[in-house]
Amino acid sequence: AADGDIIFSSDDGSGSTTTYLTIDGGDSSQTIITQDGSYAFATLTFDNVDYVTVKNLTVENTGTNGDAILFYESDHNTVTSCVSRVDANSTAFGVYNISFSGSPTANFTVANTHYNTIENTHIIGGYYGIRMYGSSGQLTKGNRILNNDMDSVYYYGIYTFYVDSIDIEGNNI
């Protein structure tokens, strides 16, 4: 497949019938998706999807509320080698960069999203760089935050609460 192609696959070589989707922007400095929050809460929302990989693109939310990337009810997804950006000067509580949420339209607790990976991504701005918040009765499980660079985050680079079996390794915050 060429750079920029969207690839659907129903066989991972092991005989599995799981469907995989890869969105490859080719070059994150050239492939940019952006919005100001007037269309959707997040620029990129993983909403009830599994086995999606997004790589080599920039995801930007220029609004005064919302996220660049939001995970909702989605498992086994990957964001890799991307740039995720919100207003680096904002101190607003409602502007997160990457959120694991209990709603596709807001930053709520009780996230029910598991085994997702954020890796090798440049995360710029936000009240939180990455916020992952489950509940005592519903822990988020198996998520991975690996080898990312975070800058201009206002409050916490990584904020997790009620999580189980999380890998946080090699990040520069």
PDB file of C-alpha atoms in Angstrom:
ATOM      1  CA  ALA A   1       0.000   0.000   0.000  1.00  0.00           C
ATOM      2  CA  ALA A   2       1.127   3.547  -0.710  1.00  0.00           C
ATOM      3  CA  ASP A   3       1.493   6.289   1.892  1.00  0.00           C
ATOM      4  CA  GLY A   4      -1.865   7.846   2.733  1.00  0.00           C
ATOM      5  CA  ASP A   5      -3.809   4.682   1.909  1.00  0.00           C
ATOM      6  CA  ILE A   6      -6.528   3.366   4.177  1.00  0.00           C
ATOM      7  CA  ILE A   7      -6.096  -0.377   4.545  1.00  0.00           C
ATOM      8  CA  PHE A   8      -8.799  -2.827   5.601  1.00  0.00           C
ATOM      9  CA  SER A   9      -7.742  -6.359   6.412  1.00  0.00           C
ATOM     10  CA  SER A  10      -9.747  -9.290   7.662  1.00  0.00           C
ATOM     11  CA  ASP A  11      -6.844 -11.674   8.103  1.00  0.00           C
ATOM     12  CA  ASP A  12      -3.784 -10.997  10.217  1.00  0.00           C
ATOM     13  CA  GLY A  13      -2.042 -14.095   8.862  1.00  0.00           C
ATOM     14  CA  SER A  14      -3.106 -16.258  11.793  1.00  0.00           C
ATOM     15  CA  GLY A  15      -6.477 -17.180  10.330  1.00  0.00           C
ATOM     16  CA  SER A  16      -8.226 -14.632  12.537  1.00  0.00           C
ATOM     17  CA  THR A  17     -11.399 -13.048  11.209  1.00  0.00           C
ATOM     18  CA  THR A  18     -10.755  -9.832  13.120  1.00  0.00           C
ATOM     19  CA  THR A  19     -10.971  -6.747  10.903  1.00  0.00           C
ATOM     20  CA  TYR A  20      -8.032  -4.358  11.054  1.00  0.00           C
ATOM     21  CA  LEU A  21      -7.997  -0.784   9.778  1.00  0.00           C
ATOM     22  CA  THR A  22      -4.812   1.245   9.274  1.00  0.00           C
ATOM     23  CA  ILE A  23      -4.907   4.954   8.524  1.00  0.00           C
ATOM     24  CA  ASP A  24      -1.425   6.034   7.439  1.00  0.00           C
ATOM     25  CA  GLY A  25      -0.901   9.720   6.731  1.00  0.00           C
ATOM     26  CA  GLY A  26       2.585   9.042   5.367  1.00  0.00           C
ATOM     27  CA  ASP A  27       4.131  12.174   6.937  1.00  0.00           C
ATOM     28  CA  SER A  28       2.748  13.948  10.017  1.00  0.00           C
ATOM     29  CA  SER A  29       4.191  17.276   8.874  1.00  0.00           C
ATOM     30  CA  GLN A  30       2.202  17.061   5.638  1.00  0.00           C
ATOM     31  CA  THR A  31      -0.981  15.215   6.650  1.00  0.00           C
ATOM     32  CA  ILE A  32      -2.948  17.281   9.169  1.00  0.00           C
ATOM     33  CA  ILE A  33      -6.531  16.877  10.342  1.00  0.00           C
ATOM     34  CA  THR A  34      -7.839  19.799  12.331  1.00  0.00           C
ATOM     35  CA  GLN A  35     -11.075  21.224  13.645  1.00  0.00           C
ATOM     36  CA  ASP A  36     -12.145  23.894  16.128  1.00  0.00           C
ATOM     37  CA  GLY A  37     -14.617  21.913  18.223  1.00  0.00           C
ATOM     38  CA  SER A  38     -17.689  23.218  16.405  1.00  0.00           C
ATOM     39  CA  TYR A  39     -18.187  19.929  14.545  1.00  0.00           C
ATOM     40  CA  ALA A  40     -17.230  17.371  17.187  1.00  0.00           C
ATOM     41  CA  PHE A  41     -15.844  17.280  20.707  1.00  0.00           C
ATOM     42  CA  ALA A  42     -12.594  15.662  19.549  1.00  0.00           C
ATOM     43  CA  THR A  43     -10.851  15.893  16.213  1.00  0.00           C
ATOM     44  CA  LEU A  44     -10.297  12.119  16.161  1.00  0.00           C
ATOM     45  CA  THR A  45     -12.659   9.908  18.165  1.00  0.00           C
ATOM     46  CA  PHE A  46     -12.250   6.164  18.549  1.00  0.00           C
ATOM     47  CA  ASP A  47     -15.974   5.505  19.155  1.00  0.00           C
ATOM     48  CA  ASN A  48     -16.855   1.808  19.554  1.00  0.00           C
ATOM     49  CA  VAL A  49     -14.076   0.638  17.237  1.00  0.00           C
ATOM     50  CA  ASP A  50     -11.455  -2.045  17.706  1.00  0.00           C
ATOM     51  CA  TYR A  51      -8.165  -2.836  15.946  1.00  0.00           C
ATOM     52  CA  VAL A  52      -7.619   0.567  14.328  1.00  0.00           C
ATOM     53  CA  THR A  53      -4.113   1.962  13.833  1.00  0.00           C
ATOM     54  CA  VAL A  54      -3.572   5.648  13.098  1.00  0.00           C
ATOM     55  CA  LYS A  55      -0.051   6.641  12.177  1.00  0.00           C
ATOM     56  CA  ASN A  56       2.048   9.386  10.617  1.00  0.00           C
ATOM     57  CA  LEU A  57      -0.392  12.274  10.814  1.00  0.00           C
ATOM     58  CA  THR A  58      -1.112  15.387  12.865  1.00  0.00           C
ATOM     59  CA  VAL A  59      -4.377  15.596  14.804  1.00  0.00           C
ATOM     60  CA  GLU A  60      -5.226  19.088  16.043  1.00  0.00           C
ATOM     61  CA  ASN A  61      -8.101  20.665  17.962  1.00  0.00           C
ATOM     62  CA  THR A  62      -7.924  24.479  17.801  1.00  0.00           C
ATOM     63  CA  GLY A  63     -11.046  25.070  19.933  1.00  0.00           C
ATOM     64  CA  THR A  64     -11.418  26.308  23.497  1.00  0.00           C
ATOM     65  CA  ASN A  65     -12.963  23.003  24.598  1.00  0.00           C
ATOM     66  CA  GLY A  66     -12.444  19.377  23.613  1.00  0.00           C
ATOM     67  CA  ASP A  67      -9.677  16.981  22.719  1.00  0.00           C
ATOM     68  CA  ALA A  68      -7.364  16.220  19.852  1.00  0.00           C
ATOM     69  CA  ILE A  69      -7.914  12.448  20.328  1.00  0.00           C
ATOM     70  CA  LEU A  70     -10.584  10.665  22.380  1.00  0.00           C
ATOM     71  CA  PHE A  71     -10.992   6.944  23.100  1.00  0.00           C
ATOM     72  CA  TYR A  72     -14.552   5.807  23.957  1.00  0.00           C
ATOM     73  CA  GLU A  73     -15.668   2.160  24.282  1.00  0.00           C
ATOM     74  CA  SER A  74     -12.792   1.083  22.011  1.00  0.00           C
ATOM     75  CA  ASP A  75     -10.187  -1.637  22.439  1.00  0.00           C
ATOM     76  CA  HIS A  76      -6.907  -2.748  20.827  1.00  0.00           C
ATOM     77  CA  ASN A  77      -6.276   0.511  18.941  1.00  0.00           C
ATOM     78  CA  THR A  78      -2.951   2.249  18.291  1.00  0.00           C
ATOM     79  CA  VAL A  79      -1.858   5.839  17.727  1.00  0.00           C
ATOM     80  CA  THR A  80       1.754   5.820  16.592  1.00  0.00           C
ATOM     81  CA  SER A  81       4.252   8.297  15.171  1.00  0.00           C
ATOM     82  CA  CYS A  82       1.712  11.122  15.169  1.00  0.00           C
ATOM     83  CA  VAL A  83       1.538  14.697  16.409  1.00  0.00           C
ATOM     84  CA  SER A  84      -1.397  15.410  18.719  1.00  0.00           C
ATOM     85  CA  ARG A  85      -1.961  19.098  19.370  1.00  0.00           C
ATOM     86  CA  VAL A  86      -4.263  21.464  21.243  1.00  0.00           C
ATOM     87  CA  ASP A  87      -3.663  25.105  22.218  1.00  0.00           C
ATOM     88  CA  ALA A  88      -0.291  25.068  23.997  1.00  0.00           C
ATOM     89  CA  ASN A  89      -1.141  28.327  25.791  1.00  0.00           C
ATOM     90  CA  SER A  90      -4.479  27.181  27.165  1.00  0.00           C
ATOM     91  CA  THR A  91      -4.941  26.591  30.892  1.00  0.00           C
ATOM     92  CA  ALA A  92      -8.622  25.648  30.433  1.00  0.00           C
ATOM     93  CA  PHE A  93      -9.767  22.526  32.282  1.00  0.00           C
ATOM     94  CA  GLY A  94     -11.896  21.448  29.285  1.00  0.00           C
ATOM     95  CA  VAL A  95      -8.997  21.177  26.834  1.00  0.00           C
ATOM     96  CA  TYR A  96      -7.316  17.771  27.017  1.00  0.00           C
ATOM     97  CA  ASN A  97      -4.937  16.424  24.456  1.00  0.00           C
ATOM     98  CA  ILE A  98      -5.710  12.686  24.556  1.00  0.00           C
ATOM     99  CA  SER A  99      -8.564  11.390  26.664  1.00  0.00           C
ATOM    100  CA  PHE A 100      -9.964   7.987  27.587  1.00  0.00           C
ATOM    101  CA  SER A 101     -13.561   8.910  28.372  1.00  0.00           C
ATOM    102  CA  GLY A 102     -16.927   7.486  29.404  1.00  0.00           C
ATOM    103  CA  SER A 103     -18.564   9.603  26.676  1.00  0.00           C
ATOM    104  CA  PRO A 104     -17.805  10.270  22.984  1.00  0.00           C
ATOM    105  CA  THR A 105     -18.796  13.933  23.428  1.00  0.00           C
ATOM    106  CA  ALA A 106     -17.141  14.953  26.708  1.00  0.00           C
ATOM    107  CA  ASN A 107     -14.333  14.167  29.142  1.00  0.00           C
ATOM    108  CA  PHE A 108     -16.210  11.932  31.578  1.00  0.00           C
ATOM    109  CA  THR A 109     -15.002   9.332  34.031  1.00  0.00           C
ATOM    110  CA  VAL A 110     -15.799   5.607  33.815  1.00  0.00           C
ATOM    111  CA  ALA A 111     -13.810   5.051  30.641  1.00  0.00           C
ATOM    112  CA  ASN A 112     -14.447   1.558  29.300  1.00  0.00           C
ATOM    113  CA  THR A 113     -11.602   1.267  26.823  1.00  0.00           C
ATOM    114  CA  HIS A 114      -8.812  -1.281  27.016  1.00  0.00           C
ATOM    115  CA  TYR A 115      -5.562  -2.499  25.427  1.00  0.00           C
ATOM    116  CA  ASN A 116      -4.932   0.696  23.461  1.00  0.00           C
ATOM    117  CA  THR A 117      -1.451   2.022  22.695  1.00  0.00           C
ATOM    118  CA  ILE A 118      -0.168   5.561  22.283  1.00  0.00           C
ATOM    119  CA  GLU A 119       3.446   5.449  21.156  1.00  0.00           C
ATOM    120  CA  ASN A 120       6.153   7.551  19.537  1.00  0.00           C
ATOM    121  CA  THR A 121       3.792  10.534  19.409  1.00  0.00           C
ATOM    122  CA  HIS A 122       4.515  14.220  20.012  1.00  0.00           C
ATOM    123  CA  ILE A 123       1.788  15.483  22.368  1.00  0.00           C
ATOM    124  CA  ILE A 124       1.574  19.284  22.513  1.00  0.00           C
ATOM    125  CA  GLY A 125      -0.578  21.265  24.946  1.00  0.00           C
ATOM    126  CA  GLY A 126      -3.667  20.529  27.006  1.00  0.00           C
ATOM    127  CA  TYR A 127      -4.733  20.662  30.625  1.00  0.00           C
ATOM    128  CA  TYR A 128      -3.751  16.967  30.597  1.00  0.00           C
ATOM    129  CA  GLY A 129      -1.442  15.429  28.003  1.00  0.00           C
ATOM    130  CA  ILE A 130      -3.152  12.052  28.447  1.00  0.00           C
ATOM    131  CA  ARG A 131      -6.080  11.481  30.820  1.00  0.00           C
ATOM    132  CA  MET A 132      -7.328   7.955  31.539  1.00  0.00           C
ATOM    133  CA  TYR A 133     -10.035   7.695  34.193  1.00  0.00           C
ATOM    134  CA  GLY A 134     -11.991   4.522  34.981  1.00  0.00           C
ATOM    135  CA  SER A 135     -13.992   3.789  38.112  1.00  0.00           C
ATOM    136  CA  SER A 136     -13.633   1.463  41.081  1.00  0.00           C
ATOM    137  CA  GLY A 137     -16.115  -0.921  39.468  1.00  0.00           C
ATOM    138  CA  GLN A 138     -14.773  -0.534  35.935  1.00  0.00           C
ATOM    139  CA  LEU A 139     -11.005  -0.301  35.649  1.00  0.00           C
ATOM    140  CA  THR A 140      -9.404   0.516  32.305  1.00  0.00           C
ATOM    141  CA  LYS A 141      -7.039  -2.362  31.527  1.00  0.00           C
ATOM    142  CA  GLY A 142      -3.925  -3.079  29.537  1.00  0.00           C
ATOM    143  CA  ASN A 143      -3.393   0.345  27.977  1.00  0.00           C
ATOM    144  CA  ARG A 144       0.120   1.409  26.982  1.00  0.00           C
ATOM    145  CA  ILE A 145       1.773   4.834  26.828  1.00  0.00           C
ATOM    146  CA  LEU A 146       5.205   4.349  25.281  1.00  0.00           C
ATOM    147  CA  ASN A 147       8.050   6.596  24.111  1.00  0.00           C
ATOM    148  CA  ASN A 148       6.057   9.797  23.643  1.00  0.00           C
ATOM    149  CA  ASP A 149       7.280  13.395  23.869  1.00  0.00           C
ATOM    150  CA  MET A 150       4.934  15.740  25.742  1.00  0.00           C
ATOM    151  CA  ASP A 151       5.397  19.467  25.963  1.00  0.00           C
ATOM    152  CA  SER A 152       3.453  22.558  27.001  1.00  0.00           C
ATOM    153  CA  VAL A 153       1.004  20.490  29.077  1.00  0.00           C
ATOM    154  CA  TYR A 154      -0.523  22.662  31.793  1.00  0.00           C
ATOM    155  CA  TYR A 155      -1.387  20.334  34.702  1.00  0.00           C
ATOM    156  CA  TYR A 156      -0.348  16.664  34.294  1.00  0.00           C
ATOM    157  CA  GLY A 157       1.522  15.009  31.451  1.00  0.00           C
ATOM    158  CA  ILE A 158      -0.179  11.691  32.234  1.00  0.00           C
ATOM    159  CA  TYR A 159      -3.124  11.392  34.627  1.00  0.00           C
ATOM    160  CA  THR A 160      -4.517   7.925  35.376  1.00  0.00           C
ATOM    161  CA  PHE A 161      -7.111   6.893  37.915  1.00  0.00           C
ATOM    162  CA  TYR A 162      -8.723   3.470  38.417  1.00  0.00           C
ATOM    163  CA  VAL A 163      -6.534   1.625  35.931  1.00  0.00           C
ATOM    164  CA  ASP A 164      -5.104  -1.903  35.868  1.00  0.00           C
ATOM    165  CA  SER A 165      -2.068  -3.323  34.080  1.00  0.00           C
ATOM    166  CA  ILE A 166      -0.952  -0.086  32.428  1.00  0.00           C
ATOM    167  CA  ASP A 167       2.465   0.266  30.806  1.00  0.00           C
ATOM    168  CA  ILE A 168       4.004   3.758  30.956  1.00  0.00           C
ATOM    169  CA  GLU A 169       7.552   3.605  29.619  1.00  0.00           C
ATOM    170  CA  GLY A 170      10.118   5.840  27.954  1.00  0.00           C
ATOM    171  CA  ASN A 171       8.060   9.048  27.857  1.00  0.00           C
ATOM    172  CA  ASN A 172       9.611  12.520  27.931  1.00  0.00           C
ATOM    173  CA  ILE A 173       7.288  14.893  29.792  1.00  0.00           C
TER     174      ILE A 173
END
